Short mmCIF file of C-alpha atoms in Angstrom, two decimals:
data_model
loop_
_atom_site.label_atom_id
_atom_site.label_comp_id
_atom_site.label_asym_id
_atom_site.label_seq_id
_atom_site.Cartn_x
_atom_site.Cartn_y
_atom_site.Cartn_z
CA MET Z 1 0.00 0.00 0.00
CA ALA Z 2 1.33 3.42 -0.87
CA GLY Z 3 0.11 6.84 0.21
CA MET Z 4 -0.45 9.19 -2.73
CA THR Z 5 -1.24 12.91 -2.70
CA THR Z 6 -4.00 14.06 -5.03
CA ASP Z 7 -4.28 17.55 -6.58
CA THR Z 8 -6.35 18.65 -3.61
CA GLY Z 9 -3.55 17.70 -1.23
CA ALA Z 10 -5.49 14.92 0.50
CA LEU Z 11 -3.88 11.52 0.96
CA ARG Z 12 -5.51 8.44 -0.53
CA GLU Z 13 -4.54 4.79 -0.42
CA LEU Z 14 -3.56 3.05 -3.68
CA THR Z 15 -2.66 -0.62 -3.99
CA VAL Z 16 -0.06 -1.16 -6.72
CA GLY Z 17 -0.09 -4.46 -8.61
CA THR Z 18 -0.95 -7.10 -6.01
CA GLY Z 19 -3.43 -9.15 -8.00
CA ALA Z 20 -7.04 -9.45 -9.07
CA GLY Z 21 -10.01 -8.53 -6.95
CA LEU Z 22 -8.43 -5.46 -5.37
CA ASP Z 23 -8.43 -1.81 -6.37
CA THR Z 24 -5.02 -2.02 -8.03
CA ALA Z 25 -3.01 0.10 -10.43
CA ASP Z 26 -0.37 -1.11 -12.85
CA MET Z 27 3.20 -0.20 -11.99
CA VAL Z 28 5.40 1.47 -14.59
CA LEU Z 29 8.98 0.25 -14.20
CA ASN Z 30 12.11 1.35 -16.00
CA ILE Z 31 14.65 -1.35 -16.79
CA GLY Z 32 17.67 0.77 -17.51
CA PRO Z 33 19.07 2.69 -19.14
CA GLN Z 34 21.90 0.49 -17.93
CA HIS Z 35 24.38 -1.95 -19.37
CA PRO Z 36 23.07 -5.52 -18.99
CA SER Z 37 26.05 -7.82 -19.62
CA THR Z 38 27.68 -7.15 -22.99
CA HIS Z 39 24.69 -5.87 -24.97
CA GLY Z 40 24.99 -2.13 -24.41
CA VAL Z 41 22.88 0.65 -22.92
CA LEU Z 42 19.22 -0.23 -23.44
CA ARG Z 43 16.04 0.99 -21.72
CA LEU Z 44 12.78 -0.92 -21.43
CA LYS Z 45 9.67 0.85 -20.16
CA LEU Z 46 7.52 -1.87 -18.59
CA VAL Z 47 3.98 -1.84 -17.29
CA LEU Z 48 3.65 -4.50 -14.58
CA ASP Z 49 0.70 -6.13 -12.89
CA GLY Z 50 2.42 -7.64 -9.89
CA GLU Z 51 5.27 -9.66 -11.41
CA ARG Z 52 3.64 -10.04 -14.81
CA VAL Z 53 4.56 -7.77 -17.70
CA VAL Z 54 1.50 -6.12 -19.22
CA ALA Z 55 3.28 -3.96 -21.81
CA CYS Z 56 6.82 -3.27 -22.94
CA GLU Z 57 8.25 -0.35 -24.88
CA PRO Z 58 11.92 -0.68 -25.94
CA ILE Z 59 13.45 2.81 -25.88
CA VAL Z 60 16.65 3.10 -27.88
CA GLY Z 61 19.08 5.88 -28.67
CA TYR Z 62 21.29 6.02 -25.57
CA MET Z 63 24.36 4.93 -27.57
CA HIS Z 64 23.61 6.89 -30.72
CA ARG Z 65 26.88 8.15 -32.22
CA GLY Z 66 25.62 9.53 -35.52
CA ALA Z 67 27.69 7.08 -37.58
CA GLU Z 68 25.52 7.52 -40.68
CA LYS Z 69 26.09 11.29 -40.57
CA LEU Z 70 29.83 10.78 -40.07
CA PHE Z 71 29.93 8.61 -43.21
CA GLU Z 72 29.10 11.74 -45.19
CA VAL Z 73 32.34 13.50 -44.20
CA ARG Z 74 34.71 10.51 -44.38
CA ASP Z 75 36.21 9.13 -47.57
CA TYR Z 76 35.70 5.57 -48.75
CA ARG Z 77 38.73 4.29 -46.85
CA GLN Z 78 37.77 6.02 -43.60
CA ILE Z 79 34.14 4.87 -43.47
CA ILE Z 80 35.34 1.28 -42.97
CA VAL Z 81 36.66 2.33 -39.54
CA LEU Z 82 33.23 3.62 -38.54
CA ALA Z 83 31.33 0.71 -40.03
CA ASN Z 84 33.15 -2.03 -38.16
CA ARG Z 85 32.16 -0.61 -34.78
CA HIS Z 86 28.36 -0.58 -34.67
CA ASP Z 87 28.16 -4.33 -33.95
CA TRP Z 88 31.42 -4.75 -32.10
CA LEU Z 89 31.11 -8.54 -32.11
CA SER Z 90 30.86 -8.71 -35.93
CA ALA Z 91 33.44 -6.14 -37.00
CA PHE Z 92 34.77 -8.08 -40.00
CA SER Z 93 31.27 -8.64 -41.38
CA ASN Z 94 30.38 -4.95 -40.90
CA GLU Z 95 33.43 -3.85 -42.89
CA LEU Z 96 32.56 -6.37 -45.55
CA GLY Z 97 29.10 -4.95 -46.27
CA VAL Z 98 30.49 -1.46 -46.80
CA VAL Z 99 33.27 -2.50 -49.18
CA LEU Z 100 30.87 -4.76 -51.13
CA ALA Z 101 28.56 -1.76 -51.70
CA VAL Z 102 31.44 0.50 -52.79
CA GLU Z 103 32.91 -2.19 -55.05
CA ARG Z 104 29.51 -2.75 -56.66
CA LEU Z 105 29.09 0.97 -57.36
CA MET Z 106 32.63 1.29 -58.75
CA GLY Z 107 32.42 -1.92 -60.78
CA ILE Z 108 35.53 -3.39 -59.15
CA GLU Z 109 36.26 -7.07 -59.67
CA VAL Z 110 37.94 -8.49 -56.55
CA PRO Z 111 40.71 -11.12 -56.99
CA GLU Z 112 39.56 -14.69 -56.37
CA ARG Z 113 42.02 -15.32 -53.56
CA ALA Z 114 40.71 -12.28 -51.69
CA ILE Z 115 37.12 -13.52 -52.11
CA TRP Z 116 37.89 -16.89 -50.51
CA LEU Z 117 39.94 -15.29 -47.70
CA ARG Z 118 37.10 -12.87 -46.97
CA THR Z 119 34.63 -15.73 -46.82
CA ALA Z 120 36.84 -17.75 -44.44
CA LEU Z 121 37.37 -14.77 -42.14
CA ALA Z 122 33.67 -13.85 -42.22
CA GLU Z 123 32.77 -17.36 -41.01
CA LEU Z 124 35.42 -17.25 -38.28
CA ASN Z 125 34.00 -13.87 -37.21
CA ARG Z 126 30.52 -15.47 -37.12
CA VAL Z 127 31.81 -18.16 -34.75
CA LEU Z 128 33.42 -15.52 -32.51
CA ASN Z 129 30.14 -13.61 -32.36
CA HIS Z 130 28.10 -16.71 -31.55
CA LEU Z 131 30.54 -17.91 -28.88
CA MET Z 132 30.17 -14.61 -27.05
CA PHE Z 133 26.39 -15.07 -26.81
CA LEU Z 134 26.72 -18.79 -26.03
CA GLY Z 135 28.79 -17.79 -23.02
CA SER Z 136 27.00 -14.62 -21.91
CA TYR Z 137 23.41 -15.81 -22.31
CA PRO Z 138 23.64 -18.65 -19.74
CA LEU Z 139 25.56 -16.21 -17.51
CA GLU Z 140 22.63 -13.81 -17.54
CA ILE Z 141 20.26 -16.48 -16.25
CA GLY Z 142 22.60 -17.83 -13.61
CA ALA Z 143 24.96 -20.37 -15.26
CA ILE Z 144 28.53 -19.24 -14.66
CA THR Z 145 30.62 -22.08 -16.12
CA PRO Z 146 29.73 -21.89 -19.87
CA VAL Z 147 31.34 -18.47 -20.31
CA PHE Z 148 34.75 -19.93 -19.45
CA TYR Z 149 34.43 -22.59 -22.15
CA ALA Z 150 33.11 -20.06 -24.67
CA PHE Z 151 36.00 -17.68 -24.07
CA ARG Z 152 38.54 -20.50 -24.30
CA GLU Z 153 37.31 -21.23 -27.82
CA ARG Z 154 37.09 -17.53 -28.68
CA GLU Z 155 40.70 -17.03 -27.66
CA THR Z 156 41.85 -19.87 -29.92
CA LEU Z 157 40.17 -18.26 -32.94
CA GLN Z 158 41.04 -14.69 -31.91
CA ALA Z 159 44.72 -15.62 -32.14
CA VAL Z 160 44.21 -16.67 -35.76
CA MET Z 161 42.27 -13.49 -36.64
CA GLU Z 162 44.85 -11.34 -34.89
CA GLU Z 163 47.73 -12.96 -36.75
CA ALA Z 164 46.10 -12.22 -40.09
CA SER Z 165 44.75 -8.72 -39.47
CA GLY Z 166 46.64 -7.31 -36.47
CA GLY Z 167 43.35 -6.63 -34.66
CA ARG Z 168 41.41 -8.57 -32.07
CA ILE Z 169 38.04 -6.84 -32.18
CA HIS Z 170 38.14 -4.17 -34.92
CA TYR Z 171 40.10 -5.92 -37.62
CA MET Z 172 40.21 -3.24 -40.36
CA PHE Z 173 41.27 -5.97 -42.79
CA ASN Z 174 38.82 -5.29 -45.62
CA ARG Z 175 39.71 -2.72 -48.26
CA VAL Z 176 37.83 -1.49 -51.30
CA GLY Z 177 39.06 -3.96 -53.92
CA GLY Z 178 40.15 -6.78 -51.61
CA ILE Z 179 41.86 -7.15 -48.25
CA LYS Z 180 44.64 -5.18 -46.58
CA GLU Z 181 47.49 -7.62 -47.28
CA GLU Z 182 48.42 -11.22 -47.86
CA VAL Z 183 48.08 -13.51 -44.83
CA PRO Z 184 51.35 -14.66 -43.20
CA ALA Z 185 53.11 -17.75 -44.53
CA GLY Z 186 51.61 -20.93 -43.05
CA TRP Z 187 48.58 -19.05 -41.71
CA THR Z 188 46.01 -21.31 -43.36
CA GLY Z 189 47.55 -24.35 -41.64
CA ARG Z 190 47.43 -22.66 -38.24
CA ALA Z 191 43.86 -21.51 -38.87
CA ARG Z 192 42.85 -25.05 -39.82
CA ALA Z 193 44.47 -26.38 -36.63
CA ALA Z 194 42.58 -23.80 -34.53
CA ILE Z 195 39.28 -24.75 -36.20
CA GLY Z 196 39.97 -28.45 -35.50
CA GLU Z 197 40.76 -27.67 -31.87
CA VAL Z 198 37.55 -25.65 -31.38
CA ARG Z 199 35.48 -28.36 -33.09
CA ARG Z 200 36.92 -31.04 -30.78
CA ARG Z 201 36.25 -28.98 -27.66
CA MET Z 202 32.79 -27.61 -28.53
CA PRO Z 203 31.05 -30.65 -26.92
CA ASP Z 204 32.37 -29.41 -23.55
CA LEU Z 205 30.15 -26.34 -23.93
CA ASP Z 206 27.39 -28.13 -25.81
CA ASN Z 207 26.91 -30.97 -23.29
CA LEU Z 208 27.06 -28.56 -20.38
CA ILE Z 209 24.14 -26.42 -21.44
CA ARG Z 210 21.99 -27.81 -24.28
CA ARG Z 211 20.16 -30.40 -22.13
CA ASN Z 212 20.75 -28.87 -18.71
CA GLU Z 213 17.54 -29.23 -16.68
CA ILE Z 214 17.72 -25.79 -15.08
CA PHE Z 215 18.56 -24.12 -18.38
CA LEU Z 216 15.68 -25.95 -20.08
CA ALA Z 217 13.27 -24.86 -17.33
CA ARG Z 218 14.27 -21.22 -17.84
CA THR Z 219 14.13 -21.22 -21.66
CA VAL Z 220 11.72 -23.82 -23.11
CA GLY Z 221 8.36 -22.26 -23.97
CA VAL Z 222 9.53 -18.84 -22.78
CA GLY Z 223 9.45 -15.81 -25.09
CA VAL Z 224 7.78 -17.51 -28.06
CA LEU Z 225 8.07 -15.52 -31.31
CA SER Z 226 5.86 -16.86 -34.09
CA ALA Z 227 7.09 -17.00 -37.69
CA GLU Z 228 4.41 -14.44 -38.63
CA ASP Z 229 5.54 -11.98 -35.96
CA ALA Z 230 9.21 -12.53 -36.84
CA ALA Z 231 8.46 -11.70 -40.47
CA ALA Z 232 6.28 -8.71 -39.52
CA PHE Z 233 9.01 -7.17 -37.38
CA GLY Z 234 11.66 -7.82 -40.06
CA ALA Z 235 13.58 -10.14 -37.73
CA SER Z 236 16.36 -12.13 -39.37
CA GLY Z 237 19.33 -14.34 -38.56
CA PRO Z 238 19.21 -16.85 -35.68
CA VAL Z 239 16.18 -15.12 -34.09
CA ALA Z 240 14.06 -15.56 -37.22
CA ARG Z 241 15.36 -19.03 -38.10
CA ALA Z 242 14.48 -20.26 -34.60
CA SER Z 243 10.86 -19.33 -35.40
CA GLY Z 244 10.91 -21.34 -38.63
CA LEU Z 245 11.78 -18.61 -41.16
CA ASP Z 246 14.09 -20.47 -43.52
CA LEU Z 247 16.03 -17.49 -44.83
CA ASP Z 248 19.79 -17.16 -45.19
CA LEU Z 249 21.37 -14.83 -47.75
CA ARG Z 250 24.46 -17.03 -47.96
CA ARG Z 251 22.27 -19.66 -49.61
CA ASP Z 252 19.41 -17.59 -51.05
CA GLU Z 253 21.32 -14.62 -52.52
CA PRO Z 254 24.97 -15.67 -52.43
CA TYR Z 255 27.77 -13.12 -52.24
CA LEU Z 256 31.54 -13.63 -51.87
CA ALA Z 257 32.24 -17.35 -52.42
CA TYR Z 258 29.00 -18.65 -50.88
CA GLY Z 259 27.60 -19.53 -54.31
CA SER Z 260 30.32 -22.19 -54.59
CA LEU Z 261 29.61 -23.62 -51.13
CA ASP Z 262 26.80 -25.78 -49.81
CA VAL Z 263 25.49 -23.71 -46.88
CA PRO Z 264 23.30 -25.75 -44.46
CA VAL Z 265 20.71 -23.46 -42.84
CA VAL Z 266 19.92 -24.28 -39.20
CA THR Z 267 16.26 -23.76 -38.30
CA ARG Z 268 13.85 -24.58 -35.48
CA THR Z 269 10.09 -24.15 -35.25
CA ALA Z 270 9.33 -23.54 -31.56
CA GLY Z 271 10.47 -19.89 -31.61
CA ASP Z 272 11.26 -19.85 -27.87
CA CYS Z 273 14.42 -18.85 -26.00
CA HIS Z 274 15.82 -22.37 -26.15
CA SER Z 275 15.31 -22.64 -29.91
CA ARG Z 276 17.18 -19.39 -30.45
CA PHE Z 277 20.04 -20.65 -28.30
CA GLU Z 278 20.14 -23.99 -30.15
CA VAL Z 279 20.22 -22.32 -33.56
CA LEU Z 280 23.20 -20.26 -32.42
CA LEU Z 281 24.94 -23.35 -31.06
CA ASP Z 282 24.42 -25.44 -34.18
CA GLN Z 283 25.46 -22.60 -36.47
CA VAL Z 284 28.90 -22.66 -34.86
CA TYR Z 285 29.50 -26.16 -36.24
CA VAL Z 286 28.28 -25.09 -39.70
CA SER Z 287 30.54 -22.02 -39.77
CA LEU Z 288 33.59 -24.01 -38.68
CA ASP Z 289 33.00 -26.40 -41.59
CA LEU Z 290 32.50 -23.55 -44.07
CA ALA Z 291 35.64 -21.75 -42.89
CA GLU Z 292 37.66 -24.94 -43.33
CA GLN Z 293 36.35 -25.43 -46.87
CA CYS Z 294 37.32 -21.84 -47.70
CA LEU Z 295 40.84 -22.35 -46.35
CA ASP Z 296 41.23 -25.42 -48.59
CA GLN Z 297 40.38 -23.23 -51.59
CA VAL Z 298 42.77 -20.47 -50.47
CA ASP Z 299 45.60 -23.01 -50.50
CA ARG Z 300 44.78 -23.91 -54.11
CA ILE Z 301 44.63 -20.33 -55.41
CA SER Z 302 47.57 -17.97 -55.85
CA GLY Z 303 47.60 -14.38 -56.97
CA PRO Z 304 46.94 -10.91 -55.56
CA VAL Z 305 44.56 -10.18 -52.69
CA ASN Z 306 43.60 -6.64 -53.72
CA VAL Z 307 43.45 -4.31 -56.71
CA ARG Z 308 45.49 -1.17 -57.13
CA LEU Z 309 43.41 1.93 -56.44
CA PRO Z 310 44.06 5.63 -57.08
CA LYS Z 311 45.24 7.73 -54.15
CA VAL Z 312 41.78 9.31 -53.88
CA VAL Z 313 38.92 6.82 -54.30
CA LYS Z 314 35.80 8.31 -55.88
CA ALA Z 315 32.67 6.26 -56.55
CA PRO Z 316 30.76 7.29 -59.67
CA GLU Z 317 27.45 9.07 -59.33
CA GLY Z 318 24.63 6.66 -58.57
CA HIS Z 319 23.28 4.44 -55.83
CA THR Z 320 23.40 0.78 -54.87
CA TYR Z 321 22.27 -1.57 -52.12
CA ALA Z 322 24.26 -4.48 -50.76
CA TRP Z 323 23.08 -6.83 -48.05
CA THR Z 324 24.91 -9.52 -46.15
CA GLU Z 325 24.06 -12.33 -43.76
CA ASN Z 326 25.76 -10.94 -40.67
CA PRO Z 327 26.12 -13.12 -37.55
CA LEU Z 328 23.05 -11.48 -35.96
CA GLY Z 329 20.96 -11.32 -39.14
CA ILE Z 330 20.60 -9.36 -42.35
CA ASN Z 331 22.55 -6.12 -42.63
CA GLY Z 332 21.79 -3.77 -45.51
CA TYR Z 333 24.00 -0.99 -46.89
CA TYR Z 334 22.38 1.65 -49.09
CA LEU Z 335 25.05 3.81 -50.70
CA VAL Z 336 24.33 7.01 -52.64
CA SER Z 337 27.21 8.78 -54.40
CA ARG Z 338 27.44 12.10 -56.21
CA GLY Z 339 30.83 11.28 -57.69
CA GLU Z 340 32.81 12.71 -54.79
CA LYS Z 341 35.40 11.14 -52.50
CA THR Z 342 32.82 10.83 -49.69
CA PRO Z 343 29.41 9.11 -49.83
CA TRP Z 344 26.46 11.48 -50.17
CA ARG Z 345 24.48 9.02 -48.03
CA MET Z 346 25.25 5.66 -46.44
CA LYS Z 347 22.20 4.14 -44.78
CA LEU Z 348 22.59 1.08 -42.55
CA ARG Z 349 19.88 -1.53 -42.07
CA THR Z 350 21.06 -3.46 -39.03
CA ALA Z 351 19.83 -6.82 -37.76
CA SER Z 352 19.69 -5.88 -34.08
CA TYR Z 353 17.40 -2.91 -34.71
CA ALA Z 354 14.68 -5.09 -36.21
CA ASN Z 355 15.18 -7.98 -33.80
CA VAL Z 356 14.84 -5.88 -30.64
CA GLN Z 357 11.53 -4.37 -31.80
CA ALA Z 358 9.96 -7.81 -31.32
CA LEU Z 359 10.37 -7.38 -27.53
CA ALA Z 360 7.17 -5.31 -27.57
CA THR Z 361 5.32 -8.50 -28.56
CA LEU Z 362 7.43 -11.08 -26.70
CA LEU Z 363 7.51 -9.61 -23.20
CA PRO Z 364 3.81 -8.92 -22.42
CA GLY Z 365 2.46 -11.87 -20.45
CA CYS Z 366 5.81 -13.09 -19.17
CA LEU Z 367 7.05 -12.78 -15.58
CA VAL Z 368 9.79 -10.40 -14.48
CA PRO Z 369 12.25 -13.28 -13.83
CA ASP Z 370 11.74 -14.41 -17.46
CA LEU Z 371 12.42 -10.91 -18.72
CA ILE Z 372 16.19 -11.35 -18.76
CA ALA Z 373 15.90 -14.80 -20.37
CA VAL Z 374 13.87 -13.32 -23.23
CA LEU Z 375 16.00 -10.19 -23.51
CA GLY Z 376 19.26 -12.14 -23.76
CA SER Z 377 17.86 -14.60 -26.29
CA MET Z 378 17.23 -11.84 -28.87
CA PHE Z 379 21.00 -11.68 -29.44
CA PHE Z 380 21.38 -7.97 -30.11
CA VAL Z 381 24.19 -5.48 -29.72
CA VAL Z 382 22.90 -2.02 -28.80
CA GLY Z 383 25.55 -0.25 -30.89
CA ASP Z 384 23.99 -2.08 -33.83
CA ILE Z 385 20.59 -0.59 -32.91
CA ASP Z 386 21.71 2.97 -32.27
CA LYS Z 387 24.52 3.13 -34.85
#
């Protein structure tokens, strides 16, 4: 019971959210803006009836850095730096979308060796992204051990990415026309060994969590997103595929070397938190296999890894749209040029932005303790929402 003062100054008693049959009022609760785990600064405005969520409004913008506006005053080499930071877990894939759009507008044909290396590194980056969520998601709902296994595997692959690019998070390895430089001698062998090591050790993480009774109790049947709702919100990637949307640009609209690869698409139909987690887990195995196949091709192909560009890169006047299957879903890059050294407009369509909108549908009806389980299972990075 809480005493409330009315406009007349008199006190009246108001019961807030204690159940049916009483004169109750819904409680409005702010979750955030704070930094839950690794996702970024997000705010949820909840209406609660006791411990049950009645309504949810995701409020974004607390990490907005104006990246799209900054693209307009940076040249085509500099925008790569900005682009790889909005989803900090998928930096290589973010760079890739930008250079693909610029290359398409300029009509640049990228050397074959660079195409296969890009594809291999994009798949390794996908595994790194997924491992972060496979470790942090159980952590958010009380399981401490998986994060240690996930980071062990991440470190093995990070070493390989670092050797090639010099970076651990923001690789800056893509360039318009190819990649920054040739990989070190013997790198493909070391990368293949790292992939083999991660594949052998993945069951440690898999067996620990996939069929864990407590984890199942917290995730099965919780936060169900139907295929219709997923499509309506524009959800993509693991979130959409866990609801039964069989869509993957690597298979359906191939770019890089994906047209030459058989890309198995992992789907589920339940659309709950556990399905989303399982899709992420199974995609790790798929990406390890794809990366290995790409490395085999790299060993067979010799030649340059980039094309020679003028000192000042200018895209011809026009516009183009490139989209990629990023680790978290579909990223789109709409590039408009007026023939200058900077883009006139570079619009980003990011996976996390669409995925997090579905929270408005997912959270009503669930209990406050399930809130974090649902929130974490949407696999978003707030920088990718706010850009």
